[in-house]
Structures are given as structure tokens and as C-alpha cells.
Coordinates of N, CA and C in Angstrom, one line a residue:
M15 N -16.6 9.0 7.8 CA -15.4 9.2 7.0 C -14.2 8.4 7.5
T16 N -13.9 8.4 8.8 CA -12.8 7.7 9.3 C -13.0 6.2 9.3
R17 N -14.3 5.8 9.6 CA -14.6 4.4 9.6 C -14.4 3.8 8.2
T18 N -14.8 4.5 7.2 CA -14.6 4.0 5.9 C -13.1 3.9 5.5
A19 N -12.4 4.9 5.9 CA -11.0 5.0 5.6 C -10.3 3.8 6.3
L20 N -10.6 3.6 7.5 CA -10.0 2.5 8.3 C -10.4 1.1 7.7
S21 N -11.6 1.0 7.3 CA -12.1 -0.3 6.7 C -11.4 -0.5 5.4
E22 N -11.4 0.5 4.5 CA -10.7 0.3 3.2 C -9.2 0.1 3.3
G23 N -8.6 0.8 4.3 CA -7.2 0.7 4.5 C -6.8 -0.7 5.0
T24 N -7.7 -1.2 5.9 CA -7.4 -2.6 6.4 C -7.6 -3.6 5.3
R25 N -8.6 -3.4 4.5 CA -8.8 -4.4 3.4 C -7.6 -4.3 2.4
A26 N -7.2 -3.2 2.0 CA -6.0 -3.1 1.1 C -4.7 -3.6 1.8
G27 N -4.6 -3.3 3.1 CA -3.5 -3.8 3.9 C -3.5 -5.3 3.9
G28 N -4.6 -5.9 4.0 CA -4.7 -7.4 4.0 C -4.2 -8.0 2.6
V29 N -4.6 -7.3 1.6 CA -4.2 -7.7 0.2 C -2.7 -7.6 0.1
L30 N -2.2 -6.4 0.5 CA -0.8 -6.2 0.4 C 0.0 -7.1 1.4
A31 N -0.6 -7.5 2.5 CA 0.1 -8.4 3.4 C 0.3 -9.7 2.8
V32 N -0.7 -10.2 2.1 CA -0.5 -11.5 1.3 C 0.6 -11.3 0.2
W33 N 0.5 -10.2 -0.5 CA 1.5 -9.9 -1.5 C 2.9 -9.9 -0.9
T34 N 3.0 -9.2 0.3 CA 4.3 -9.1 0.9 C 4.9 -10.5 1.3
I35 N 4.0 -11.3 1.8 CA 4.5 -12.7 2.2 C 5.0 -13.4 1.0
V36 N 4.2 -13.4 -0.1 CA 4.6 -14.1 -1.3 C 6.0 -13.5 -1.8
F37 N 6.0 -12.2 -1.8 CA 7.2 -11.5 -2.3 C 8.4 -11.8 -1.4
A38 N 8.2 -11.9 -0.1 CA 9.3 -12.2 0.8 C 9.8 -13.6 0.6
V39 N 8.9 -14.5 0.4 CA 9.4 -15.9 0.2 C 10.2 -16.0 -1.1
L40 N 9.6 -15.4 -2.1 CA 10.3 -15.4 -3.4 C 11.7 -14.7 -3.4
G41 N 11.7 -13.6 -2.6 CA 13.0 -12.8 -2.6 C 14.0 -13.2 -1.6
L42 N 13.5 -13.9 -0.5 CA 14.5 -14.2 0.6 C 14.8 -15.6 0.8
A43 N 14.0 -16.5 0.3 CA 14.2 -17.9 0.5 C 15.3 -18.4 -0.4
P44 N 16.3 -19.2 0.1 CA 17.4 -19.7 -0.7 C 16.9 -20.6 -1.9
A45 N 15.8 -21.2 -1.7 CA 15.3 -22.1 -2.8 C 14.9 -21.3 -4.0
F46 N 14.7 -20.0 -3.9 CA 14.3 -19.2 -5.1 C 15.4 -18.3 -5.5
S47 N 16.6 -18.6 -5.2 CA 17.8 -17.7 -5.5 C 18.0 -17.7 -7.0
W48 N 17.4 -18.6 -7.8 CA 17.5 -18.6 -9.2 C 16.7 -17.5 -9.9
L49 N 15.7 -16.9 -9.2 CA 14.9 -15.9 -9.8 C 15.7 -14.6 -10.1
P50 N 15.6 -14.0 -11.2 CA 16.3 -12.8 -11.5 C 15.8 -11.6 -10.5
E51 N 16.8 -10.9 -10.0 CA 16.5 -10.0 -8.9 C 15.8 -8.7 -9.4
V52 N 16.3 -8.2 -10.5 CA 15.8 -6.9 -11.0 C 14.3 -7.0 -11.3
P53 N 13.8 -7.9 -12.1 CA 12.3 -8.0 -12.4 C 11.5 -8.3 -11.1
L54 N 12.1 -9.1 -10.2 CA 11.4 -9.3 -8.9 C 11.2 -8.1 -8.1
L55 N 12.3 -7.3 -8.0 CA 12.2 -6.0 -7.3 C 11.3 -5.0 -8.0
A56 N 11.3 -5.0 -9.3 CA 10.4 -4.1 -10.0 C 9.0 -4.4 -9.8
V57 N 8.6 -5.7 -9.9 CA 7.2 -6.1 -9.6 C 6.9 -5.9 -8.1
G58 N 7.8 -6.1 -7.3 CA 7.6 -6.0 -5.8 C 7.4 -4.5 -5.4
A59 N 7.9 -3.6 -6.2 CA 7.7 -2.2 -5.9 C 6.4 -1.6 -6.6
V60 N 6.2 -2.1 -7.8 CA 5.0 -1.5 -8.5 C 3.7 -1.9 -7.9
V61 N 3.5 -3.1 -7.5 CA 2.3 -3.6 -7.0 C 1.8 -2.8 -5.7
P62 N 2.7 -2.6 -4.7 CA 2.2 -1.8 -3.6 C 2.0 -0.3 -4.0
V63 N 2.7 0.2 -4.9 CA 2.5 1.6 -5.3 C 1.1 1.7 -5.9
V64 N 0.7 0.8 -6.8 CA -0.6 0.8 -7.4 C -1.7 0.6 -6.4
V65 N -1.5 -0.4 -5.5 CA -2.6 -0.7 -4.6 C -2.8 0.5 -3.6
L66 N -1.7 1.1 -3.1 CA -1.8 2.2 -2.1 C -2.4 3.4 -2.8
G67 N -1.9 3.7 -4.0 CA -2.5 4.9 -4.7 C -3.9 4.7 -5.0
F68 N -4.3 3.5 -5.5 CA -5.7 3.3 -5.8 C -6.6 3.3 -4.6
T69 N -6.1 2.8 -3.4 CA -6.8 2.8 -2.2 C -7.1 4.3 -1.8
G70 N -6.1 5.1 -1.8 CA -6.3 6.5 -1.5 C -7.3 7.2 -2.5
F71 N -7.2 6.8 -3.8 CA -8.0 7.4 -4.8 C -9.5 7.0 -4.5
R72 N -9.7 5.7 -4.2 CA -11.1 5.2 -4.1 C -11.8 5.8 -2.8
V73 N -11.0 5.9 -1.7 CA -11.6 6.4 -0.5 C -11.9 7.9 -0.7
A74 N -10.9 8.7 -1.3 CA -11.1 10.1 -1.5 C -12.2 10.4 -2.5
F75 N -12.3 9.6 -3.5 CA -13.3 9.8 -4.5 C -14.7 9.6 -3.9
N76 N -14.9 8.6 -3.1 CA -16.2 8.4 -2.4 C -16.5 9.5 -1.4
S77 N -15.5 10.0 -0.7 CA -15.8 11.0 0.3 C -15.7 12.4 -0.2
R78 N -15.1 12.5 -1.4 CA -14.8 13.8 -2.0 C -13.9 14.7 -1.1
R79 N -13.0 14.0 -0.3 CA -12.1 14.7 0.5 C -10.7 13.9 0.5
I80 N -9.6 14.6 0.6 CA -8.3 14.0 0.6 C -7.9 13.3 1.9
P81 N -8.2 13.8 3.1 CA -7.7 13.2 4.3 C -8.1 11.7 4.5
P82 N -9.3 11.3 4.1 CA -9.6 9.9 4.2 C -8.8 9.0 3.3
G83 N -8.4 9.5 2.2 CA -7.5 8.8 1.3 C -6.1 8.6 2.0
V84 N -5.6 9.7 2.6 CA -4.4 9.6 3.4 C -4.4 8.6 4.5
I85 N -5.5 8.6 5.2 CA -5.6 7.6 6.3 C -5.7 6.2 5.8
A86 N -6.4 6.0 4.8 CA -6.5 4.6 4.2 C -5.2 4.1 3.7
G87 N -4.5 5.0 3.0 CA -3.2 4.6 2.5 C -2.2 4.4 3.6
A88 N -2.2 5.2 4.7 CA -1.3 5.0 5.8 C -1.6 3.7 6.5
V89 N -2.9 3.4 6.7 CA -3.2 2.1 7.4 C -2.8 0.9 6.5
A90 N -3.1 0.9 5.3 CA -2.7 -0.2 4.4 C -1.1 -0.3 4.3
G91 N -0.5 0.8 4.3 CA 1.0 0.8 4.2 C 1.6 0.3 5.5
A92 N 1.0 0.7 6.7 CA 1.5 0.2 7.9 C 1.3 -1.3 8.1
I93 N 0.2 -1.8 7.7 CA -0.1 -3.3 7.7 C 0.9 -4.0 6.9
S94 N 1.1 -3.6 5.6 CA 2.0 -4.3 4.8 C 3.5 -4.2 5.2
G95 N 3.8 -3.0 5.7 CA 5.2 -2.8 6.2 C 5.5 -3.6 7.4
G96 N 4.5 -3.7 8.3 CA 4.7 -4.5 9.5 C 4.9 -6.0 9.1
V97 N 4.1 -6.5 8.2 CA 4.2 -7.9 7.7 C 5.5 -8.1 7.0
G98 N 5.9 -7.1 6.2 CA 7.2 -7.2 5.6 C 8.4 -7.3 6.6
G99 N 8.3 -6.5 7.7 CA 9.3 -6.6 8.8 C 9.3 -7.9 9.4
L100 N 8.1 -8.4 9.7 CA 8.0 -9.8 10.3 C 8.5 -10.8 9.4
A101 N 8.4 -10.7 8.1 CA 8.9 -11.6 7.1 C 10.5 -11.6 7.2
Y102 N 11.0 -10.4 7.3 CA 12.5 -10.3 7.4 C 12.9 -11.0 8.7
V103 N 12.2 -10.8 9.8 CA 12.6 -11.5 11.1 C 12.5 -13.0 10.9
A104 N 11.5 -13.5 10.2 CA 11.3 -14.9 10.0 C 12.5 -15.5 9.2
F105 N 13.2 -14.7 8.4 CA 14.3 -15.2 7.6 C 15.6 -14.8 8.3
G106 N 15.6 -14.5 9.6 CA 16.8 -14.3 10.4 C 17.3 -12.9 10.5
K107 N 16.6 -11.9 10.1 CA 17.1 -10.6 10.1 C 16.7 -10.0 11.5
P108 N 17.3 -8.8 11.9 CA 17.0 -8.2 13.2 C 15.5 -7.8 13.4
L109 N 15.1 -7.8 14.6 CA 13.7 -7.4 15.0 C 13.4 -5.9 14.7
L110 N 14.4 -5.1 14.5 CA 14.2 -3.7 14.2 C 13.5 -3.5 12.9
N111 N 13.5 -4.5 12.0 CA 12.9 -4.5 10.7 C 11.4 -4.3 10.9
V112 N 10.8 -4.8 11.9 CA 9.3 -4.7 12.1 C 9.0 -3.2 12.3
A113 N 9.7 -2.5 13.2 CA 9.4 -1.1 13.5 C 9.7 -0.3 12.3
V114 N 10.8 -0.6 11.6 CA 11.1 0.2 10.4 C 10.1 0.0 9.3
G115 N 9.6 -1.3 9.1 CA 8.6 -1.6 8.2 C 7.3 -0.8 8.5
L116 N 6.9 -0.8 9.8 CA 5.7 -0.1 10.2 C 5.8 1.4 9.8
V117 N 6.9 2.0 10.2 CA 7.0 3.4 10.0 C 7.1 3.8 8.5
L118 N 8.0 3.1 7.8 CA 8.1 3.3 6.3 C 6.8 3.0 5.6
G119 N 6.2 2.0 6.0 CA 4.9 1.6 5.3 C 3.9 2.6 5.5
A120 N 3.7 3.1 6.8 CA 2.7 4.2 7.1 C 3.0 5.5 6.3
V121 N 4.3 5.9 6.3 CA 4.7 7.1 5.7 C 4.5 7.0 4.1
G122 N 5.0 5.9 3.6 CA 4.8 5.7 2.1 C 3.4 5.5 1.7
G123 N 2.6 4.8 2.5 CA 1.2 4.7 2.3 C 0.5 6.0 2.3
A124 N 0.8 6.8 3.3 CA 0.2 8.2 3.4 C 0.5 9.0 2.2
V125 N 1.8 9.0 1.7 CA 2.2 9.8 0.6 C 1.4 9.3 -0.7
L126 N 1.4 8.0 -0.9 CA 0.7 7.4 -2.1 C -0.8 7.6 -2.0
G127 N -1.4 7.5 -0.7 CA -2.8 7.7 -0.5 C -3.1 9.2 -0.8
T128 N -2.2 10.1 -0.4 CA -2.4 11.5 -0.7 C -2.4 11.8 -2.2
L129 N -1.5 11.2 -2.9 CA -1.5 11.4 -4.4 C -2.7 10.8 -5.0
G130 N -3.1 9.7 -4.6 CA -4.4 9.1 -5.1 C -5.6 10.0 -4.8
G131 N -5.6 10.5 -3.5 CA -6.7 11.4 -3.1 C -6.7 12.7 -3.9
V132 N -5.6 13.3 -4.1 CA -5.6 14.5 -4.9 C -6.2 14.3 -6.3
V133 N -5.7 13.2 -6.9 CA -6.3 12.9 -8.3 C -7.8 12.6 -8.2
A134 N -8.2 11.9 -7.2 CA -9.7 11.7 -7.0 C -10.5 12.9 -6.8
V135 N -10.0 13.8 -5.9 CA -10.8 15.0 -5.6 C -10.8 15.9 -6.9
R136 N -9.7 16.0 -7.5 CA -9.6 16.8 -8.7 C -10.5 16.3 -9.8
S137 N -10.6 15.0 -9.9 CA -11.5 14.4 -11.0 C -12.9 14.6 -10.6
T138 N -13.3 14.5 -9.3 CA -14.7 14.8 -9.0 C -15.1 16.2 -9.1
V139 N -14.1 17.1 -8.9 CA -14.4 18.5 -9.0 C -14.5 18.8 -10.5
A140 N -13.7 18.2 -11.3 CA -13.7 18.5 -12.8 C -15.0 17.9 -13.4
S141 N -15.5 16.8 -12.9 CA -16.7 16.2 -13.5 C -18.0 16.7 -12.9
T142 N -17.9 17.6 -11.9 CA -19.2 18.1 -11.3 C -19.7 19.2 -12.2
P143 N -21.0 19.1 -12.6 CA -21.5 20.1 -13.5 C -21.7 21.4 -12.8
R144 N -21.4 22.5 -13.5 CA -21.5 23.8 -12.9 C -22.8 24.4 -13.3
P145 N -23.4 25.1 -12.3 CA -24.7 25.7 -12.6 C -24.7 26.9 -13.6

């Protein structure tokens, strides 16, 4: 259970880390200041929410339990949050952003993984034939 959750969380965290780097460059680099901010922020928020929720869903669906989905979401969120904090540091922001990114990423990932896990477990219970 935990091995699968850690593996899936690390995989999703890697995907989100790449997304975070792309998003950080587009959002923080002066060369891209011409990009409209609102659509960039909207896409930057929606992608992690979908990935973290789906990660929790997938892990919980396979294990038929919610806690593995929470763990996977928290791991993926912590990885992407840490990378996001490092991206801020790379663009001259304080080092505190790394710690804040780790904590907020882990908490946000756990919440979204939980939501995905609840949906997954409810859908497996609903689709299980009754004797």
C-alpha cells in the first residue's frame, strides 16, 4: 500500500515539478512579462489540482482505501511545492519559499488526494455487485 502510494506520488510529483518549472519561467522571467497574468494563473492553478486529485483517485481506486491516495497526493504536492520554492529562489526571492512550498504543497496535495480518494472509494463501492 505505502510503496505504491510513494511510487505514484513520486511519479506525479515529477510531472508536476516539470510543470512548475515551466510555469515559474513563464510567470517570473522578465522576458515573458507580455503574457497575460490571469489566464496564466488560472492554468497554473488548474493543472496541479487536476493532477493531484487524479493521483489520489488512481491510488485509492487501486487499493480501495483512502489513505494511500492521501499519501500519494501529499508526496506529489511536496515535490512540486519544493520545486516551486526553489524556482522562486532562483529568481531572487527569499529561501523561505522552499520551506513554505514544501509545507503548502504537502498539505494541498493531501487535501486534493483525499478528495480524489473519496471519489474513488465511493465509485468502487457503488460499482461492486451486491450478493
